[in-house]
Amino acid sequence: MPTFVDQVTLHLAAGRGGNGVASVKREKFKPLGGPDGGNGGQGGSIILEVDTSVTTLVDYHHSPSRRADNGGQGAGDHKNGGNGKDLTLVVPDGTIVTDVQGNVLADLIGQGTTLVIAAGGRGGLGNAALASSKRKAPGFALLGEPGDELDVRLELKVVADIGLVGFPSAGKSSVIAAISRARPKIADYPFTTLIPNLGVVTAGETTFVVADVPGLIEGAAEGRGLGHDFLRHIERCSALVHVVDTASIEPGRNPLDDLDVIEGELARYGGLEDRPRLVALNKIDVPDGQDIADMVVEELRGRGLRVFEVSAASGAGLRELTFAMAEIVIESRKDAAVVEPQRIVLRPQAVDHRGDFEVVATDDGWRVRGAKPERWVRQTDFSNEEAVGFLADRLNRMGVELKLAKMGAQEGDTVLIGSEDNSVVFDFKPSIEAGAEMLGRRGEDERLREDRPARDRRRDIAEAMETKAEEEARADVARRLDEERPKKGPNKSSGSSGVGPMSYEIGSKDDPDWDGSDDD
């Protein structure tokens, strides 16, 4: 079972918003209580938070799928649903968050830095919040929106001031154990450490972090061995310390060639040319090691490198090495900006920066894209006629119908709203915005029915107004049309006998559009 994991893919699903509720106040001795449906609660979000005490992503390796709580449903008597609880996932300092395409979403550095990686869905509005002068008691409510659902990749880049690099068995783990309280696994074998080790070092009044970066061998930058996996851990280091083995038992090895090989791999990896270098000639406690160190020290200094002869076993030279590291750290911290905890929220850009939506002609039909229309569709309960009519009104007020007409859409054309893999399909049917006289019983919308007498009557009056006499008003035209209907027989379009009063209460038996049922 792995104990150190520095790359993992997470499957995240934020909570869904709770649905609003359609409710009308019904209480004894209090008639006409009006709508009192509450709103749904917000869905829980998923948040990544930096915790410097965490050093691995192993928890997410074992359980990569995470889901936040859903929002609660609304209720009558103006009771809103409860918000879903946010899910906070702690990550190590230096975690990079990318999407599945490899695009960097955030670089999380600093204790307490947070990223809202998946936002919870909005709660749907209840009918109390949807009431207006036209809809005094809506018979519908809005559905809660689904929360964000996505896959992200977490990649850890160790945050350390100094990085120790060198061949396997050069003594990096021994050095970090000697200068700090880190206790890496150490043994006499020519194989590399399998995980990076971190140690906190104090030199005088300066405290800094040293990382032992494993896996560097010839060809590491091209993926040979483990170098390709761990080279990224030195990207954040202020300086690099070459730990060179002066007492290698492998034939054909010498300190100068080892140094050149590691520098070649760093150059091929790229981006590390400006980091200061120190050289630690390790294992001088071995007689042959001291002799070889004496042979190469002057040549290394001739290259402009600061060289220290050290022994992780006896502690010789380590104090001078740590104070040299501290000098570099102090200089780098002078120019470094102070890292303050911050809260990052991902906000996707709108599809069309010039407006709230765009209409595109496709092989499948007219596709409407935009944050608002797509959100409105997700909020609509398509089993409720009045809710569908409300959606039509919103799209009409936004200008969707006008845009479709200007682009050449004909009645009956297919209109799709949403992304290509999750679209809602409509038949284009231009309409007019609903008024109070257009609404039937709660939960119904006359415009969604083929037999629409009120609409047909208004159209007849509008056509007659074009040929009316100069002294006639609209009421006179309507009266004349009503008087003419008996001569033509029953009016099939209006559903009436052709005789109707000019003054009536909407919804009463005198209303020519009355369907014969009691109004709720």
Short mmCIF file of C-alpha atoms in Angstrom, two decimals:
data_model
loop_
_atom_site.label_atom_id
_atom_site.label_comp_id
_atom_site.label_asym_id
_atom_site.label_seq_id
_atom_site.Cartn_x
_atom_site.Cartn_y
_atom_site.Cartn_z
CA MET A 1 0.00 0.00 0.00
CA PRO A 2 1.49 3.38 -0.97
CA THR A 3 2.15 5.90 1.78
CA PHE A 4 3.26 8.77 -0.46
CA VAL A 5 1.12 9.78 -3.43
CA ASP A 6 1.83 13.00 -5.32
CA GLN A 7 -0.58 12.61 -8.26
CA VAL A 8 -4.25 11.69 -8.15
CA THR A 9 -7.42 12.19 -10.18
CA LEU A 10 -10.55 13.19 -8.26
CA HIS A 11 -14.17 12.73 -9.33
CA LEU A 12 -16.13 15.55 -7.70
CA ALA A 13 -19.87 16.23 -7.51
CA ALA A 14 -21.19 19.27 -5.65
CA GLY A 15 -24.61 19.13 -4.01
CA ARG A 16 -27.82 19.82 -5.90
CA GLY A 17 -29.95 22.78 -4.89
CA GLY A 18 -33.25 22.02 -3.24
CA ASN A 19 -36.51 22.53 -5.15
CA GLY A 20 -38.79 25.43 -4.38
CA VAL A 21 -42.38 24.62 -3.44
CA ALA A 22 -45.72 25.88 -4.78
CA SER A 23 -48.05 26.48 -1.86
CA VAL A 24 -51.04 28.75 -1.16
CA LYS A 25 -51.89 29.94 2.36
CA ARG A 26 -55.04 28.22 3.55
CA GLU A 27 -56.03 29.09 7.10
CA LYS A 28 -59.41 29.38 8.77
CA PHE A 29 -60.84 32.93 8.88
CA LYS A 30 -57.96 34.16 6.65
CA PRO A 31 -59.14 33.98 3.05
CA LEU A 32 -56.91 34.95 0.14
CA GLY A 33 -53.77 34.15 2.09
CA GLY A 34 -51.73 34.16 -1.11
CA PRO A 35 -48.68 32.13 -2.12
CA ASP A 36 -46.39 31.04 0.71
CA GLY A 37 -44.06 28.50 -0.92
CA GLY A 38 -40.46 28.67 0.36
CA ASN A 39 -37.22 28.49 -1.60
CA GLY A 40 -34.95 25.47 -1.84
CA GLY A 41 -31.60 25.47 -0.05
CA GLN A 42 -28.23 25.87 -1.76
CA GLY A 43 -26.29 22.71 -2.57
CA GLY A 44 -23.02 22.12 -0.76
CA SER A 45 -19.78 23.11 -2.54
CA ILE A 46 -16.50 21.18 -2.63
CA ILE A 47 -13.53 23.21 -1.38
CA LEU A 48 -9.82 22.42 -1.52
CA GLU A 49 -7.87 23.87 1.43
CA VAL A 50 -4.11 23.93 2.00
CA ASP A 51 -2.93 22.32 5.24
CA THR A 52 0.84 22.35 5.73
CA SER A 53 0.64 19.37 8.08
CA VAL A 54 -0.51 17.20 5.15
CA THR A 55 2.35 15.95 2.98
CA THR A 56 0.71 13.41 0.68
CA LEU A 57 -2.40 12.83 -1.43
CA VAL A 58 -2.72 9.22 -0.35
CA ASP A 59 -6.23 9.67 1.12
CA TYR A 60 -7.57 10.58 -2.32
CA HIS A 61 -5.71 7.68 -3.93
CA HIS A 62 -7.87 5.26 -1.92
CA SER A 63 -11.19 7.14 -2.30
CA PRO A 64 -11.09 9.48 -5.32
CA SER A 65 -14.86 10.07 -5.61
CA ARG A 66 -16.25 12.80 -3.37
CA ARG A 67 -19.77 14.27 -3.18
CA ALA A 68 -21.19 17.20 -1.19
CA ASP A 69 -24.62 17.35 0.45
CA ASN A 70 -27.75 18.44 -1.42
CA GLY A 71 -29.82 21.43 -0.40
CA GLY A 72 -33.10 20.91 1.42
CA GLN A 73 -36.53 21.31 -0.19
CA GLY A 74 -38.64 24.38 0.51
CA ALA A 75 -41.94 24.15 2.37
CA GLY A 76 -45.14 26.09 2.84
CA ASP A 77 -45.55 28.99 5.24
CA HIS A 78 -42.48 30.68 3.69
CA LYS A 79 -40.08 28.02 5.03
CA ASN A 80 -36.85 27.81 3.06
CA GLY A 81 -34.91 24.59 2.74
CA GLY A 82 -31.58 24.20 4.57
CA ASN A 83 -28.30 24.68 2.72
CA GLY A 84 -26.22 21.60 1.97
CA LYS A 85 -23.00 21.26 3.98
CA ASP A 86 -19.82 22.17 2.12
CA LEU A 87 -17.21 19.42 1.74
CA THR A 88 -13.65 20.59 2.52
CA LEU A 89 -10.75 18.48 1.21
CA VAL A 90 -7.34 19.27 2.70
CA VAL A 91 -4.34 19.16 0.35
CA PRO A 92 -0.59 19.65 0.88
CA ASP A 93 1.11 22.99 0.39
CA GLY A 94 2.23 23.25 -3.24
CA THR A 95 -0.66 21.35 -4.87
CA ILE A 96 -1.41 22.19 -8.50
CA VAL A 97 -4.98 21.65 -9.70
CA THR A 98 -5.56 20.91 -13.40
CA ASP A 99 -8.51 19.75 -15.47
CA VAL A 100 -8.50 16.54 -17.47
CA GLN A 101 -7.07 18.40 -20.47
CA GLY A 102 -4.08 19.52 -18.41
CA ASN A 103 -5.09 23.20 -18.08
CA VAL A 104 -3.93 24.67 -14.77
CA LEU A 105 -6.88 25.83 -12.67
CA ALA A 106 -5.01 26.89 -9.53
CA ASP A 107 -1.66 26.65 -7.75
CA LEU A 108 -2.40 26.27 -4.05
CA ILE A 109 0.38 27.70 -1.88
CA GLY A 110 0.18 28.96 1.69
CA GLN A 111 -1.54 27.68 4.80
CA GLY A 112 -5.29 28.28 4.65
CA THR A 113 -5.52 29.01 0.91
CA THR A 114 -8.83 27.67 -0.40
CA LEU A 115 -10.27 26.89 -3.82
CA VAL A 116 -13.99 26.38 -4.49
CA ILE A 117 -13.43 23.70 -7.10
CA ALA A 118 -17.08 22.60 -7.49
CA ALA A 119 -19.87 25.05 -6.66
CA GLY A 120 -23.13 23.77 -5.23
CA GLY A 121 -26.33 24.21 -7.22
CA ARG A 122 -28.65 27.12 -6.57
CA GLY A 123 -31.89 26.42 -4.76
CA GLY A 124 -35.11 26.86 -6.72
CA LEU A 125 -37.45 29.74 -5.92
CA GLY A 126 -40.81 28.99 -4.32
CA ASN A 127 -44.01 30.48 -5.69
CA ALA A 128 -43.98 33.22 -3.02
CA ALA A 129 -40.80 34.63 -4.58
CA LEU A 130 -42.26 34.26 -8.11
CA ALA A 131 -45.48 36.16 -7.41
CA SER A 132 -45.97 39.37 -9.39
CA SER A 133 -48.72 41.71 -10.48
CA LYS A 134 -49.50 39.34 -13.36
CA ARG A 135 -49.11 36.10 -11.42
CA LYS A 136 -50.53 36.78 -7.98
CA ALA A 137 -50.58 33.10 -6.99
CA PRO A 138 -48.23 31.10 -9.24
CA GLY A 139 -49.07 27.44 -9.42
CA PHE A 140 -45.46 26.40 -9.91
CA ALA A 141 -42.01 26.72 -8.38
CA LEU A 142 -38.50 26.46 -9.77
CA LEU A 143 -36.37 23.35 -9.48
CA GLY A 144 -33.00 23.37 -7.79
CA GLU A 145 -29.99 23.38 -10.09
CA PRO A 146 -27.52 20.51 -10.15
CA GLY A 147 -24.12 21.23 -8.64
CA ASP A 148 -20.89 21.21 -10.62
CA GLU A 149 -19.63 17.74 -11.51
CA LEU A 150 -16.12 17.37 -12.88
CA ASP A 151 -12.86 15.44 -12.82
CA VAL A 152 -9.71 17.24 -11.69
CA ARG A 153 -6.12 16.17 -11.30
CA LEU A 154 -4.08 17.07 -8.23
CA GLU A 155 -0.31 17.20 -8.57
CA LEU A 156 1.95 17.85 -5.60
CA LYS A 157 5.12 19.88 -5.98
CA VAL A 158 6.97 19.87 -2.69
CA VAL A 159 7.47 23.34 -1.21
CA ALA A 160 11.07 23.45 0.10
CA ASP A 161 13.82 26.06 0.29
CA ILE A 162 16.72 23.73 -0.57
CA GLY A 163 16.68 20.63 -2.78
CA LEU A 164 19.24 17.86 -2.42
CA VAL A 165 20.00 16.18 -5.75
CA GLY A 166 22.38 13.43 -6.68
CA PHE A 167 22.76 9.83 -7.73
CA PRO A 168 21.08 7.04 -5.75
CA SER A 169 23.11 6.05 -2.67
CA ALA A 170 25.06 9.34 -2.78
CA GLY A 171 23.95 9.96 0.80
CA LYS A 172 21.11 12.50 0.39
CA SER A 173 18.89 10.74 2.92
CA SER A 174 21.79 10.48 5.35
CA VAL A 175 22.59 14.19 4.99
CA ILE A 176 18.98 15.26 5.59
CA ALA A 177 18.79 12.95 8.61
CA ALA A 178 22.03 14.45 10.01
CA ILE A 179 21.03 18.11 9.64
CA SER A 180 17.35 17.78 10.66
CA ARG A 181 15.01 15.55 12.61
CA ALA A 182 13.77 13.81 9.48
CA ARG A 183 14.19 10.05 9.71
CA PRO A 184 14.13 8.61 6.20
CA LYS A 185 14.78 4.96 5.54
CA ILE A 186 18.55 4.50 5.10
CA ALA A 187 20.37 1.36 4.03
CA ASP A 188 23.51 0.28 2.22
CA TYR A 189 22.07 -0.50 -1.20
CA PRO A 190 22.56 1.10 -4.63
CA PHE A 191 18.88 1.92 -5.11
CA THR A 192 16.99 5.18 -4.86
CA THR A 193 14.64 6.40 -2.15
CA LEU A 194 11.05 5.94 -3.33
CA ILE A 195 9.55 9.13 -1.86
CA PRO A 196 10.79 12.70 -1.28
CA ASN A 197 11.85 13.40 2.31
CA LEU A 198 11.44 16.77 3.98
CA GLY A 199 13.45 18.07 6.92
CA VAL A 200 13.35 21.34 8.85
CA VAL A 201 16.84 22.78 9.41
CA THR A 202 17.88 25.58 11.77
CA ALA A 203 21.10 27.53 11.14
CA GLY A 204 21.52 30.39 13.58
CA GLU A 205 18.25 32.34 13.53
CA THR A 206 17.20 31.01 10.12
CA THR A 207 14.86 28.05 9.77
CA PHE A 208 14.26 26.49 6.37
CA VAL A 209 13.02 23.30 4.72
CA VAL A 210 15.30 20.88 2.89
CA ALA A 211 13.96 18.25 0.47
CA ASP A 212 15.70 15.05 -0.53
CA VAL A 213 14.64 14.56 -4.17
CA PRO A 214 15.04 10.93 -5.25
CA GLY A 215 15.20 9.24 -8.60
CA LEU A 216 17.89 11.17 -10.48
CA ILE A 217 19.90 8.97 -12.81
CA GLU A 218 21.10 9.40 -16.37
CA GLY A 219 18.00 9.72 -18.59
CA ALA A 220 15.72 10.86 -15.76
CA ALA A 221 14.44 13.88 -17.72
CA GLU A 222 13.22 11.50 -20.45
CA GLY A 223 11.38 9.31 -17.95
CA ARG A 224 13.99 6.74 -17.07
CA GLY A 225 13.73 5.49 -13.51
CA LEU A 226 11.74 7.66 -11.11
CA GLY A 227 13.36 10.96 -12.06
CA HIS A 228 10.54 11.96 -14.38
CA ASP A 229 8.09 11.62 -11.46
CA PHE A 230 10.14 13.55 -8.92
CA LEU A 231 12.05 16.21 -10.87
CA ARG A 232 9.06 18.55 -10.51
CA HIS A 233 9.59 18.59 -6.73
CA ILE A 234 12.68 20.80 -7.09
CA GLU A 235 10.91 23.48 -9.14
CA ARG A 236 10.01 25.49 -6.02
CA CYS A 237 13.44 25.23 -4.36
CA SER A 238 15.49 28.42 -3.92
CA ALA A 239 18.79 26.54 -4.35
CA LEU A 240 20.11 23.08 -5.20
CA VAL A 241 22.76 21.14 -3.34
CA HIS A 242 24.61 18.45 -5.30
CA VAL A 243 25.37 15.58 -2.93
CA VAL A 244 28.28 13.77 -4.60
CA ASP A 245 29.50 10.34 -3.54
CA THR A 246 33.29 10.35 -3.16
CA ALA A 247 33.46 6.68 -2.17
CA SER A 248 31.27 4.98 -4.76
CA ILE A 249 31.80 1.25 -5.12
CA GLU A 250 30.41 1.22 -8.66
CA PRO A 251 33.11 0.90 -11.35
CA GLY A 252 33.63 3.84 -13.73
CA ARG A 253 32.08 6.43 -11.37
CA ASN A 254 33.81 9.64 -10.25
CA PRO A 255 32.50 12.87 -8.67
CA LEU A 256 33.07 15.09 -11.73
CA ASP A 257 31.20 12.79 -14.10
CA ASP A 258 28.36 12.32 -11.58
CA LEU A 259 27.98 16.09 -11.28
CA ASP A 260 27.97 16.54 -15.06
CA VAL A 261 25.32 13.84 -15.51
CA ILE A 262 22.97 15.38 -12.93
CA GLU A 263 23.47 18.88 -14.35
CA GLY A 264 22.69 17.51 -17.80
CA GLU A 265 19.39 16.05 -16.56
CA LEU A 266 18.47 19.32 -14.84
CA ALA A 267 19.22 21.24 -18.04
CA ARG A 268 17.05 18.89 -20.10
CA TYR A 269 14.22 19.23 -17.61
CA GLY A 270 14.50 23.02 -17.89
CA GLY A 271 13.63 26.02 -15.76
CA LEU A 272 16.34 25.53 -13.12
CA GLU A 273 19.23 27.46 -14.65
CA ASP A 274 18.88 30.44 -12.30
CA ARG A 275 19.00 28.42 -9.05
CA PRO A 276 22.21 28.79 -7.00
CA ARG A 277 24.26 25.60 -6.63
CA LEU A 278 26.26 24.18 -3.76
CA VAL A 279 28.32 20.99 -3.89
CA ALA A 280 28.61 18.63 -0.92
CA LEU A 281 31.40 16.04 -1.37
CA ASN A 282 29.99 13.36 0.92
CA LYS A 283 31.59 10.36 2.69
CA ILE A 284 34.96 11.94 3.46
CA ASP A 285 35.02 9.77 6.59
CA VAL A 286 36.05 6.93 4.25
CA PRO A 287 39.81 7.08 3.52
CA ASP A 288 39.42 6.76 -0.23
CA GLY A 289 36.59 9.30 -0.09
CA GLN A 290 38.80 11.96 1.46
CA ASP A 291 41.52 11.32 -1.12
CA ILE A 292 39.11 11.65 -4.04
CA ALA A 293 37.59 14.80 -2.53
CA ASP A 294 41.05 16.37 -2.31
CA MET A 295 41.62 15.55 -5.98
CA VAL A 296 38.43 17.23 -7.34
CA VAL A 297 37.74 20.09 -4.92
CA GLU A 298 39.95 22.64 -6.68
CA GLU A 299 38.54 21.84 -10.11
CA LEU A 300 34.99 22.26 -8.85
CA ARG A 301 35.85 25.60 -7.28
CA GLY A 302 37.42 26.58 -10.57
CA ARG A 303 33.96 26.16 -12.12
CA GLY A 304 32.67 28.81 -9.73
CA LEU A 305 30.96 26.39 -7.35
CA ARG A 306 30.99 26.58 -3.56
CA VAL A 307 32.25 23.18 -2.39
CA PHE A 308 31.94 21.63 1.06
CA GLU A 309 33.62 18.43 2.17
CA VAL A 310 31.16 16.69 4.49
CA SER A 311 30.41 13.41 6.17
CA ALA A 312 26.83 12.52 7.07
CA ALA A 313 28.19 9.75 9.29
CA SER A 314 30.59 11.82 11.40
CA GLY A 315 28.96 15.25 10.95
CA ALA A 316 32.14 16.82 9.56
CA GLY A 317 31.47 19.94 7.45
CA LEU A 318 27.70 19.86 7.92
CA ARG A 319 27.57 23.04 10.05
CA GLU A 320 29.35 25.05 7.35
CA LEU A 321 27.02 23.54 4.72
CA THR A 322 23.83 24.44 6.61
CA PHE A 323 24.95 28.05 7.19
CA ALA A 324 25.74 28.37 3.47
CA MET A 325 22.23 27.11 2.73
CA ALA A 326 20.82 29.65 5.19
CA GLU A 327 22.61 32.52 3.41
CA ILE A 328 20.94 31.61 0.12
CA VAL A 329 17.54 31.23 1.79
CA ILE A 330 17.81 34.66 3.44
CA GLU A 331 18.62 36.30 0.10
CA SER A 332 15.77 34.55 -1.71
CA ARG A 333 13.27 35.51 0.98
CA LYS A 334 14.12 39.20 0.67
CA ASP A 335 12.68 39.32 -2.83
CA ALA A 336 9.87 36.81 -2.27
CA ALA A 337 6.35 38.13 -1.85
CA VAL A 338 4.55 37.30 1.37
CA VAL A 339 2.08 34.49 0.74
CA GLU A 340 -1.29 35.39 2.23
CA PRO A 341 -4.12 32.88 2.49
CA GLN A 342 -6.64 33.53 -0.26
CA ARG A 343 -9.98 32.17 -1.38
CA ILE A 344 -10.13 31.23 -5.05
CA VAL A 345 -13.47 30.71 -6.80
CA LEU A 346 -13.59 29.33 -10.32
CA ARG A 347 -15.95 31.41 -12.44
CA PRO A 348 -16.38 30.09 -16.01
CA GLN A 349 -16.62 32.78 -18.66
CA ALA A 350 -19.91 33.31 -20.46
CA VAL A 351 -20.26 31.73 -23.89
CA ASP A 352 -21.05 35.06 -25.53
CA HIS A 353 -19.21 38.03 -24.02
CA ARG A 354 -21.39 40.48 -25.98
CA GLY A 355 -24.68 39.43 -24.42
CA ASP A 356 -26.50 36.87 -22.34
CA PHE A 357 -26.92 34.30 -25.12
CA GLU A 358 -26.08 33.35 -28.67
CA VAL A 359 -28.01 31.47 -31.36
CA VAL A 360 -26.16 29.13 -33.72
CA ALA A 361 -27.56 27.23 -36.70
CA THR A 362 -26.57 23.55 -36.55
CA ASP A 363 -27.53 20.36 -38.39
CA ASP A 364 -29.78 19.43 -35.46
CA GLY A 365 -31.58 22.78 -35.41
CA TRP A 366 -31.20 26.21 -33.85
CA ARG A 367 -29.01 25.94 -30.76
CA VAL A 368 -29.31 28.60 -28.03
CA ARG A 369 -26.29 28.91 -25.75
CA GLY A 370 -25.83 31.12 -22.73
CA ALA A 371 -25.59 30.96 -18.96
CA LYS A 372 -29.04 32.41 -18.31
CA PRO A 373 -31.20 30.39 -20.74
CA GLU A 374 -29.40 27.17 -19.82
CA ARG A 375 -29.92 27.88 -16.12
CA TRP A 376 -33.59 28.71 -16.67
CA VAL A 377 -34.14 25.43 -18.50
CA ARG A 378 -32.56 23.47 -15.65
CA GLN A 379 -34.90 25.23 -13.21
CA THR A 380 -38.09 24.45 -15.15
CA ASP A 381 -40.54 21.70 -14.19
CA PHE A 382 -41.72 20.62 -17.63
CA SER A 383 -44.61 18.66 -16.15
CA ASN A 384 -46.22 21.99 -15.17
CA GLU A 385 -47.76 24.05 -17.99
CA GLU A 386 -47.53 27.31 -16.08
CA ALA A 387 -43.83 26.73 -15.38
CA VAL A 388 -43.22 26.14 -19.09
CA GLY A 389 -45.14 29.32 -19.92
CA PHE A 390 -43.02 31.24 -17.41
CA LEU A 391 -39.88 29.92 -19.15
CA ALA A 392 -41.29 31.06 -22.51
CA ASP A 393 -41.90 34.54 -21.10
CA ARG A 394 -38.33 34.79 -19.76
CA LEU A 395 -36.81 33.70 -23.06
CA ASN A 396 -39.07 36.10 -24.94
CA ARG A 397 -38.14 39.06 -22.72
CA MET A 398 -34.45 38.24 -23.18
CA GLY A 399 -34.93 38.42 -26.95
CA VAL A 400 -34.44 34.77 -27.88
CA GLU A 401 -37.57 34.60 -30.05
CA LEU A 402 -36.70 37.85 -31.81
CA LYS A 403 -33.18 36.62 -32.47
CA LEU A 404 -34.46 33.33 -33.88
CA ALA A 405 -36.91 35.16 -36.15
CA LYS A 406 -34.18 37.51 -37.44
CA MET A 407 -31.97 34.53 -38.23
CA GLY A 408 -34.74 32.93 -40.30
CA ALA A 409 -36.30 30.42 -37.92
CA GLN A 410 -39.76 29.27 -39.02
CA GLU A 411 -42.61 28.02 -36.88
CA GLY A 412 -42.07 24.33 -36.17
CA ASP A 413 -38.26 24.48 -36.43
CA THR A 414 -36.26 22.61 -33.80
CA VAL A 415 -34.70 24.77 -31.08
CA LEU A 416 -32.15 23.30 -28.66
CA ILE A 417 -31.08 24.99 -25.43
CA GLY A 418 -28.00 23.75 -23.61
CA SER A 419 -24.76 21.95 -24.36
CA GLU A 420 -24.55 19.40 -27.14
CA ASP A 421 -24.55 16.45 -24.76
CA ASN A 422 -27.40 17.73 -22.56
CA SER A 423 -29.93 19.77 -24.52
CA VAL A 424 -33.63 20.43 -24.12
CA VAL A 425 -35.49 20.35 -27.47
CA PHE A 426 -38.40 22.65 -28.36
CA ASP A 427 -40.47 23.35 -31.44
CA PHE A 428 -40.23 27.03 -32.36
CA LYS A 429 -43.63 28.60 -31.83
CA PRO A 430 -43.55 32.41 -31.53
CA SER A 431 -45.75 33.60 -28.70
CA ILE A 432 -46.64 36.75 -26.81
CA GLU A 433 -45.90 37.50 -23.20
CA ALA A 434 -48.56 36.27 -20.82
CA GLY A 435 -50.90 38.70 -19.09
CA ALA A 436 -53.41 38.10 -16.32
CA GLU A 437 -56.16 37.31 -18.84
CA MET A 438 -53.99 34.57 -20.38
CA LEU A 439 -53.60 32.50 -17.23
CA GLY A 440 -55.98 29.63 -16.52
CA ARG A 441 -56.11 27.69 -13.33
CA ARG A 442 -52.95 27.34 -11.28
CA GLY A 443 -50.47 25.10 -13.03
CA GLU A 444 -51.98 25.73 -16.47
CA ASP A 445 -51.15 28.04 -19.38
CA GLU A 446 -53.65 28.53 -22.19
CA ARG A 447 -50.88 29.32 -24.67
CA LEU A 448 -49.71 25.72 -24.59
CA ARG A 449 -53.04 24.50 -25.94
CA GLU A 450 -54.14 24.44 -29.56
CA ASP A 451 -57.60 25.85 -28.73
CA ARG A 452 -56.87 29.40 -27.51
CA PRO A 453 -60.07 31.48 -27.75
CA ALA A 454 -58.74 34.56 -25.98
CA ARG A 455 -55.79 34.79 -28.36
CA ASP A 456 -58.05 34.32 -31.43
CA ARG A 457 -60.48 36.99 -30.20
CA ARG A 458 -57.68 39.50 -29.76
CA ARG A 459 -56.37 38.75 -33.24
CA ASP A 460 -59.85 39.27 -34.75
CA ILE A 461 -60.14 42.63 -32.99
CA ALA A 462 -56.63 43.67 -34.12
CA GLU A 463 -57.45 42.83 -37.75
CA ALA A 464 -60.75 44.72 -37.58
CA MET A 465 -59.05 47.78 -36.11
CA GLU A 466 -57.19 48.24 -39.39
CA THR A 467 -60.48 48.81 -41.27
CA LYS A 468 -62.51 50.47 -38.53
CA ALA A 469 -64.47 53.63 -39.09
CA GLU A 470 -62.85 56.85 -37.92
CA GLU A 471 -65.34 57.38 -35.09
CA GLU A 472 -65.09 53.78 -33.80
CA ALA A 473 -63.09 52.93 -30.68
CA ARG A 474 -61.66 49.50 -29.84
CA ALA A 475 -64.69 48.70 -27.67
CA ASP A 476 -67.01 49.57 -30.59
CA VAL A 477 -65.07 47.23 -32.88
CA ALA A 478 -65.26 44.42 -30.34
CA ARG A 479 -69.04 45.00 -29.92
CA ARG A 480 -69.56 44.96 -33.69
CA LEU A 481 -67.68 41.67 -34.02
CA ASP A 482 -69.77 40.14 -31.25
CA GLU A 483 -72.97 41.30 -33.01
CA GLU A 484 -71.81 39.82 -36.31
CA ARG A 485 -71.07 36.37 -34.90
CA PRO A 486 -74.71 35.16 -34.67
CA LYS A 487 -75.12 35.76 -38.44
CA LYS A 488 -72.14 33.48 -39.10
CA GLY A 489 -73.22 30.86 -36.60
CA PRO A 490 -71.24 29.69 -33.60
CA ASN A 491 -67.67 30.90 -33.54
CA LYS A 492 -65.53 27.77 -33.47
CA SER A 493 -62.31 29.62 -32.75
CA SER A 494 -63.60 31.35 -29.64
CA GLY A 495 -65.64 28.47 -28.33
CA SER A 496 -68.64 30.81 -27.62
CA SER A 497 -72.09 31.20 -29.18
CA GLY A 498 -71.08 34.53 -30.58
CA VAL A 499 -72.85 36.64 -27.97
CA GLY A 500 -70.91 38.02 -25.03
CA PRO A 501 -71.06 41.05 -22.77
CA MET A 502 -68.53 43.85 -23.10
CA SER A 503 -68.06 44.03 -19.32
CA TYR A 504 -67.50 40.89 -17.23
CA GLU A 505 -65.43 39.52 -14.39
CA ILE A 506 -62.52 37.46 -15.55
CA GLY A 507 -63.09 33.81 -14.71
CA SER A 508 -66.86 34.25 -14.18
CA LYS A 509 -69.59 32.59 -16.25
CA ASP A 510 -69.95 35.82 -18.24
CA ASP A 511 -66.31 35.53 -19.35
CA PRO A 512 -66.35 34.40 -23.04
CA ASP A 513 -63.16 32.44 -22.34
CA TRP A 514 -64.65 30.59 -19.35
CA ASP A 515 -64.19 26.81 -19.76
CA GLY A 516 -67.11 25.84 -17.55
CA SER A 517 -65.06 24.77 -14.51
CA ASP A 518 -64.78 26.45 -11.11
CA ASP A 519 -61.69 28.60 -10.64
CA ASP A 520 -59.46 27.58 -7.71
#
